[in-house]
CSV table of C-alpha atoms in Angstrom, one decimal:
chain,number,residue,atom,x,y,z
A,1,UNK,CA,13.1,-3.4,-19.0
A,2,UNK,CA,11.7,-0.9,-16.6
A,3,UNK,CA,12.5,2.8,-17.2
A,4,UNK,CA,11.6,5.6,-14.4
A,5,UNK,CA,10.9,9.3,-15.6
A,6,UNK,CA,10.5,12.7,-15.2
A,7,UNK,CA,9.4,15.5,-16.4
A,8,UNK,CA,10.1,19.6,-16.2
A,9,UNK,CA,10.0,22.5,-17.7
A,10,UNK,CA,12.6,25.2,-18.8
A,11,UNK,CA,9.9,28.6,-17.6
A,12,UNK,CA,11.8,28.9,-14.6
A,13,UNK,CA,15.1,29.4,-15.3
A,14,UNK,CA,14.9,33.3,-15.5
A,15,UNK,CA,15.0,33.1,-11.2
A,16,UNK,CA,17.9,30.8,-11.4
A,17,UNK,CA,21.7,32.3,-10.1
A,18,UNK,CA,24.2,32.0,-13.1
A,19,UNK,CA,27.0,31.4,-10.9
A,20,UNK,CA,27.8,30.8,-6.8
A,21,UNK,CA,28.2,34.8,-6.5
A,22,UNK,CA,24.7,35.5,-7.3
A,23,UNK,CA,22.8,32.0,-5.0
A,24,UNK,CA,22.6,34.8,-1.5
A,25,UNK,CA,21.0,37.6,-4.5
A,26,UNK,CA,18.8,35.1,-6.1
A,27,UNK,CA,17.5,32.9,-3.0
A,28,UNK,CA,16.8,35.9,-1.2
A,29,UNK,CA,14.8,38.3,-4.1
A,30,UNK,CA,11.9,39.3,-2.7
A,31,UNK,CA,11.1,41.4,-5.4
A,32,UNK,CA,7.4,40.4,-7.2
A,33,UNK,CA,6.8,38.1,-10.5
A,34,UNK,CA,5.5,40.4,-13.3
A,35,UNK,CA,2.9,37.5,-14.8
A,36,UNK,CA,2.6,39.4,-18.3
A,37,UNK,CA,5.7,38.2,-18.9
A,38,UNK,CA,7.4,35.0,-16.5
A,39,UNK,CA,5.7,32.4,-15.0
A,40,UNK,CA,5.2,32.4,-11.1
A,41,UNK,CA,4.4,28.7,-10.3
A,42,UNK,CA,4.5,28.4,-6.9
A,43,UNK,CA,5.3,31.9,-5.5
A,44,UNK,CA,4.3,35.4,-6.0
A,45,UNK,CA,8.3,36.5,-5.6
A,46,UNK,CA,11.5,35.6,-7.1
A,47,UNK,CA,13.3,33.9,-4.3
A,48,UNK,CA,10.2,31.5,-4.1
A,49,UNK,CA,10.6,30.7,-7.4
A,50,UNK,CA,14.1,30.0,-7.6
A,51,UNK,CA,13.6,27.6,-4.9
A,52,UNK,CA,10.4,25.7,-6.5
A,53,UNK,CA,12.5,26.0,-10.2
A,54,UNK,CA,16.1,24.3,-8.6
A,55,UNK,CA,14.1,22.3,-6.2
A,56,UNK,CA,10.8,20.7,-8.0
A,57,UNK,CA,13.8,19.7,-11.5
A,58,UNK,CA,15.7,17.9,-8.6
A,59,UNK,CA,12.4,16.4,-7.3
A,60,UNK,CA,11.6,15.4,-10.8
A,61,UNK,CA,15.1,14.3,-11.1
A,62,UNK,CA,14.6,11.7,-8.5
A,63,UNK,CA,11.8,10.2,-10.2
A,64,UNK,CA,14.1,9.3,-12.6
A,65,UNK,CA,16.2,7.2,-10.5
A,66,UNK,CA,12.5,5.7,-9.1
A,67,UNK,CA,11.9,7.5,-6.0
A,68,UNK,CA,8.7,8.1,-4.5
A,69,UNK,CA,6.7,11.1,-2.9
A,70,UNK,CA,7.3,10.5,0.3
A,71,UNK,CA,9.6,13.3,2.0
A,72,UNK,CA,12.0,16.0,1.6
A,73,UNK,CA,12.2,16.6,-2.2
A,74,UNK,CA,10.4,14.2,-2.8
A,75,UNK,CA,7.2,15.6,-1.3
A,76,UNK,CA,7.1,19.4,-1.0
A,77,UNK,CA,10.3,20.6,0.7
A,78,UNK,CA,11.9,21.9,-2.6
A,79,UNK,CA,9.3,24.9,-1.7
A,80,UNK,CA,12.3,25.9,1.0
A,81,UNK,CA,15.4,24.8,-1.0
A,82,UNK,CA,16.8,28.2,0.2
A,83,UNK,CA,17.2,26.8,3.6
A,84,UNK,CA,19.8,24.0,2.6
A,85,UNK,CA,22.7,26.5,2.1
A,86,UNK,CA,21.5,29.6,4.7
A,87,UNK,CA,20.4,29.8,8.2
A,88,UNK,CA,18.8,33.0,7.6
A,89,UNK,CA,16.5,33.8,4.8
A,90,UNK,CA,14.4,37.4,3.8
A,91,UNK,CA,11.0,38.0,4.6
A,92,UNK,CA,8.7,39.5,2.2
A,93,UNK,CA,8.7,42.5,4.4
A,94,UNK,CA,12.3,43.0,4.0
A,95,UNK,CA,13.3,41.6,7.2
A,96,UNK,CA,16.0,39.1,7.5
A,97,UNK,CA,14.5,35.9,9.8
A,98,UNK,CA,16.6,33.1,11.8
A,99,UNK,CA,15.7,29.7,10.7
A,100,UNK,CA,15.4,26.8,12.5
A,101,UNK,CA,18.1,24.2,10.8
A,102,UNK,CA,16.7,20.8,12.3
A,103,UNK,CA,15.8,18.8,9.1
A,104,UNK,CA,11.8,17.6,8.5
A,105,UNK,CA,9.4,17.3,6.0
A,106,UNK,CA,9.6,21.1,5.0
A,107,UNK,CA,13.4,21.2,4.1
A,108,UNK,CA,14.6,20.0,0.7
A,109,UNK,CA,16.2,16.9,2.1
A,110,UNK,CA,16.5,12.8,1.1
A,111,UNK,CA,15.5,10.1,3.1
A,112,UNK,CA,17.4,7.2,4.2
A,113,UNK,CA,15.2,5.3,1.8
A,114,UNK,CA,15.8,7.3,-0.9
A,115,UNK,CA,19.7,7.1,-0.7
A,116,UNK,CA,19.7,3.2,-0.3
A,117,UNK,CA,17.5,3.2,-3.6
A,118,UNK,CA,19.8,6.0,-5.8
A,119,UNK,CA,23.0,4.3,-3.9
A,120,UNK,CA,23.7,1.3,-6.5
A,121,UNK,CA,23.1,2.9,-9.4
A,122,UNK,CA,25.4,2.5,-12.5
A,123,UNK,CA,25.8,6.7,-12.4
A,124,UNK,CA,26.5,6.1,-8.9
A,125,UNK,CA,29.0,3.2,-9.5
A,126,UNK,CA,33.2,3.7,-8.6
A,127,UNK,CA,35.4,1.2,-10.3
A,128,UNK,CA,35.8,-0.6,-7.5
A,129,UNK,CA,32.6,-1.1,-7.3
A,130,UNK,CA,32.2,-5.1,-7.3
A,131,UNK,CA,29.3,-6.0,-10.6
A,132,UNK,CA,26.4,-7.2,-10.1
A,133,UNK,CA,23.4,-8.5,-11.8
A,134,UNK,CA,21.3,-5.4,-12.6
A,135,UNK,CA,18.1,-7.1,-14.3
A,136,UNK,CA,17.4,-9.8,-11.6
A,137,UNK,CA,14.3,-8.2,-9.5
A,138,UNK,CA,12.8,-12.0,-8.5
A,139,UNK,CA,11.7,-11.8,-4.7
A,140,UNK,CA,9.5,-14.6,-3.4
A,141,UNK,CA,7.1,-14.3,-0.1
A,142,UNK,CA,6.6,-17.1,2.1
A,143,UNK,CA,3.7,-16.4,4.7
A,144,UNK,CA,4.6,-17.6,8.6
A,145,UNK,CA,2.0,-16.9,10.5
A,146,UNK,CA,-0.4,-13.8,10.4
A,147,UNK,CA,1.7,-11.3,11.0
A,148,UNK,CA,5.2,-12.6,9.9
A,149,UNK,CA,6.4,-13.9,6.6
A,150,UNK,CA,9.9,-15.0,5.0
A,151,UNK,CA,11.4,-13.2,1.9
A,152,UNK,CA,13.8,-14.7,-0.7
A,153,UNK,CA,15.9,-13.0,-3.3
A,154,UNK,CA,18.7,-14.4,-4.9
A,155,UNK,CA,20.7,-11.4,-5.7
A,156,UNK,CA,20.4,-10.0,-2.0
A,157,UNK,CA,18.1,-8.1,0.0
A,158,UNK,CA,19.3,-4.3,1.0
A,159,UNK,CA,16.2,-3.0,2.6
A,160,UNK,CA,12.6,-3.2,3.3
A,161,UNK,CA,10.7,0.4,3.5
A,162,UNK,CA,7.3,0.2,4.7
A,163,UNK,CA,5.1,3.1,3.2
A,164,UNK,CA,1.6,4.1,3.8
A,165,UNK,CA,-1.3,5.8,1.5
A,166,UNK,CA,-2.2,8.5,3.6
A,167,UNK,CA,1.3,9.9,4.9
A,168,UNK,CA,4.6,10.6,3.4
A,169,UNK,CA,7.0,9.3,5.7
A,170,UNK,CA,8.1,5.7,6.0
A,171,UNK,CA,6.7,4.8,8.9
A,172,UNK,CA,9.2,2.0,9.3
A,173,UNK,CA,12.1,0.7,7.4
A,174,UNK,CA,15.1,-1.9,7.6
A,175,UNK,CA,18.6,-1.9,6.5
A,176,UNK,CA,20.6,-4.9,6.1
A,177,UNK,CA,24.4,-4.7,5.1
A,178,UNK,CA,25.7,-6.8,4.2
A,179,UNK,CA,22.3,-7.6,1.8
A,180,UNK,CA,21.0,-10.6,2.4
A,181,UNK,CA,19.7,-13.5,0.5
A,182,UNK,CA,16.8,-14.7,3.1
A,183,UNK,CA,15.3,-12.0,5.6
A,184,UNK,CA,12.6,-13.4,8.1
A,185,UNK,CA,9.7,-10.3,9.2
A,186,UNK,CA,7.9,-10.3,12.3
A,187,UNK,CA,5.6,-7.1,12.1
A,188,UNK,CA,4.4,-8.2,15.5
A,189,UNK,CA,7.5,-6.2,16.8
A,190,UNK,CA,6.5,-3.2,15.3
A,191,UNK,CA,4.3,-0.9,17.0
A,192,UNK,CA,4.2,1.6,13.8
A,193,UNK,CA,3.0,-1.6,11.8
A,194,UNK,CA,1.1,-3.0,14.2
A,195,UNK,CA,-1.4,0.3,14.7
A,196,UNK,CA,-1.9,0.3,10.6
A,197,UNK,CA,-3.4,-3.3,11.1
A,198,UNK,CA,-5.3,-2.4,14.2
A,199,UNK,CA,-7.2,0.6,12.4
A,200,UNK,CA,-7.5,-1.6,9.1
A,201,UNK,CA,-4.9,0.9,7.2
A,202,UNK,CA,-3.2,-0.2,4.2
A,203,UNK,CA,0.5,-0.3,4.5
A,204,UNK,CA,2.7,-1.1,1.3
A,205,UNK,CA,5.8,-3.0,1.7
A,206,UNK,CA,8.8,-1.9,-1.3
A,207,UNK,CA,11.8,-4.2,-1.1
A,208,UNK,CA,15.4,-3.1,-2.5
A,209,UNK,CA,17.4,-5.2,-4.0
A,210,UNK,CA,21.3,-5.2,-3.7
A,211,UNK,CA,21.0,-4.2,-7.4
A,212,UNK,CA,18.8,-1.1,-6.7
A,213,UNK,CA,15.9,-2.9,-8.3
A,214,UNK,CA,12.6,-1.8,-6.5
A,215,UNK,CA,9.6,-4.8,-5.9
A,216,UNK,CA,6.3,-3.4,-4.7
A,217,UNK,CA,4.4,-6.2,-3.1
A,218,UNK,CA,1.6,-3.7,-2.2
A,219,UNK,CA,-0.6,-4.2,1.1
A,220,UNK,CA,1.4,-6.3,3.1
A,221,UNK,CA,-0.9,-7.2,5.7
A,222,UNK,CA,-3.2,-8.6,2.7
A,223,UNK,CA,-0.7,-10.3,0.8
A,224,UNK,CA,0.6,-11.8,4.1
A,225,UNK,CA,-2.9,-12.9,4.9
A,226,UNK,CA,-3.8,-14.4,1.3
A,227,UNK,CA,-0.4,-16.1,2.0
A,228,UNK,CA,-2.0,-18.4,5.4
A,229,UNK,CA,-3.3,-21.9,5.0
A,230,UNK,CA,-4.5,-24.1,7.0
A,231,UNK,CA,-1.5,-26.5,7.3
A,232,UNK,CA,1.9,-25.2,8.4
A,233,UNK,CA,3.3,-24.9,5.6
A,234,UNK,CA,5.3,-22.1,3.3
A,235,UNK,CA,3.1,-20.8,0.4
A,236,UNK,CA,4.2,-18.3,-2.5
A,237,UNK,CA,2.9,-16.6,-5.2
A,238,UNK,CA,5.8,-15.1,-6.3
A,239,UNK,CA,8.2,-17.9,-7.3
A,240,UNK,CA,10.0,-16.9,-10.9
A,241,UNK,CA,13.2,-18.2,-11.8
A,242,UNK,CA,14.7,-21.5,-10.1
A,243,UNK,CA,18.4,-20.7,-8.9
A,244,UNK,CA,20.6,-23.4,-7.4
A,245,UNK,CA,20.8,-22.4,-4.0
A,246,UNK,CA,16.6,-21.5,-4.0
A,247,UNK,CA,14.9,-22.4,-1.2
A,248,UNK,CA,13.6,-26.1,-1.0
A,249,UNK,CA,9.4,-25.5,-1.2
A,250,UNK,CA,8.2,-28.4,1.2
A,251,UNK,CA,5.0,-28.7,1.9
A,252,UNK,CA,3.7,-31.1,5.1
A,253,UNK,CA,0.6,-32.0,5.8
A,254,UNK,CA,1.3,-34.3,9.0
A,255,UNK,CA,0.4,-31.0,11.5
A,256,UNK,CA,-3.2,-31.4,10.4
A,257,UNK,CA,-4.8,-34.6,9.5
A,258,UNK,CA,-8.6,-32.6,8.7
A,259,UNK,CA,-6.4,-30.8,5.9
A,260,UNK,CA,-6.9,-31.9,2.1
A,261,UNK,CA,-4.7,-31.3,-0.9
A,262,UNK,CA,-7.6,-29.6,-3.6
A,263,UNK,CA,-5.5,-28.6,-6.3
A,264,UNK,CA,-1.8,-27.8,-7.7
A,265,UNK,CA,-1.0,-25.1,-10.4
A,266,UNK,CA,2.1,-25.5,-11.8
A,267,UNK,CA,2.8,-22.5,-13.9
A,268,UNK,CA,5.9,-22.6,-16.1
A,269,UNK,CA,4.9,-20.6,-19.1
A,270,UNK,CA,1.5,-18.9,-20.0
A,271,UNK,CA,-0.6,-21.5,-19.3
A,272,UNK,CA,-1.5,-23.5,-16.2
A,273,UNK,CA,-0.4,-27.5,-16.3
């Protein structure tokens, strides 16, 4: 069983409104954090705290339902949480300031990529929500040629975010409702995905599952590349489970008569037979 935690402190709660009357008081304090006595963490005045204190539990909140840092809350825009509920906010010189209200990295917003993962689960759930499996997390890779490849997952396919290591966004996702059993990727189509390769960036691939289970196949490119033989054929290191309606793993060695067979690995415990 996988489990997906957080964790956060009570020393900020001091900043925190007690009730809706006091949110325009509290998220616009400017008065300065006596340190003999609270903690600061992340500003030098009240109304900065009360943002990082609401803001950073929801962030660590998230974790709990498995999100990433990639954006929004879940990167640094809890520092600003004030600016989800006002479109004016107090300066530290005790001047009231317009704010810009287009949503980007520095707002305490969600991604698309974080809804689709909290969306399915069980605290989520209405009763006419239809029940699924919620342990099945099997998801096999079939590499199609060097920048495409074929996924497989029996209890159905509801997106595919692509993440990198050196930025926060998603630099490209896909959504697919219904979710689907079989989803063929052509990377080739993707400029965003294309320039990673080019400039020999890593970029992860994270599949959701229908069930809000999360794989992580890691480098893509890699695993796509590790994935090519030299006979045109499917190959898959990620088989688990056999299901009725799998998909049929034929391989044909007719399109290249210089190929040769070298070994087979059948693993169906522990042990290779």
């Amino acid at each position: 069983m996988d489990y997906n935690y957080g964790i956060f402190g009570s020393h900020l709660l001091y900043s925190h409104p007690q009730s809706l009357k006091e949110m325009k008081s509290k998220f616009n304090d400017i008065r300065p954090v006596n340190k003999k006595y609270t903690s600061n963490d992340g500003g030098d005045y009240r109304a900065r705290v009360c943002n990082v204190g609401i803001g950073a539990f929801l962030h660590e909140l998230g974790h709990s339902f498995g999100l990433h840092h990639n954006y929004g809350v879940m990167l640094r825009g809890f520092d600003d949480f004030n600016r989800a509920f006002y479109s004016v906010e107090l300066s530290t010189n005790n001047v009231w300031t317009s704010l810009i209200t287009n949503v980007n990295d520095q707002y305490a917003s969600w991604s698309k990529v974080d809804a689709e993962i909290m969306l399915p689960h069980h605290l989520f759930r209405l009763k006419s929500d239809p029940i699924i499996d919620m342990v099945d997390k099997n998801v096999q890779l079939f590499t199609t040629s060097s920048n495409s490849f074929l996924l497989y997952a029996n209890v159905g396919i509801r997106m595919l975010a692509f993440y990198s290591n050196d930025g926060a966004k998603y630099p490209y996702y896909s959504t697919y409702e219904p979710a689907l059993k079989r989803v063929n990727v052509d990377m080739s189509t993707s400029t965003e995905l294309m320039n990673y390769k080019i400039n020999n960036k890593v970029i992860n691939l994270l599949v959701i599952l229908k069930n809000g289970r999360m794989v992580d196949l890691g480098n893509i490119f890699s695993e796509v590349s590790n994935g090519l033989i030299t006979a045109n054929v499917f190959k898959s290191k990620r088989f688990g489970p056999i299901y009725g309606n799998q998909i049929e793993f034929n391989v044909d060695f007719t399109v290249n008569n210089n190929v040769r067979l070298l070994a087979i690995g059948v693993y169906h415990d522990n042990y290779v037979h």
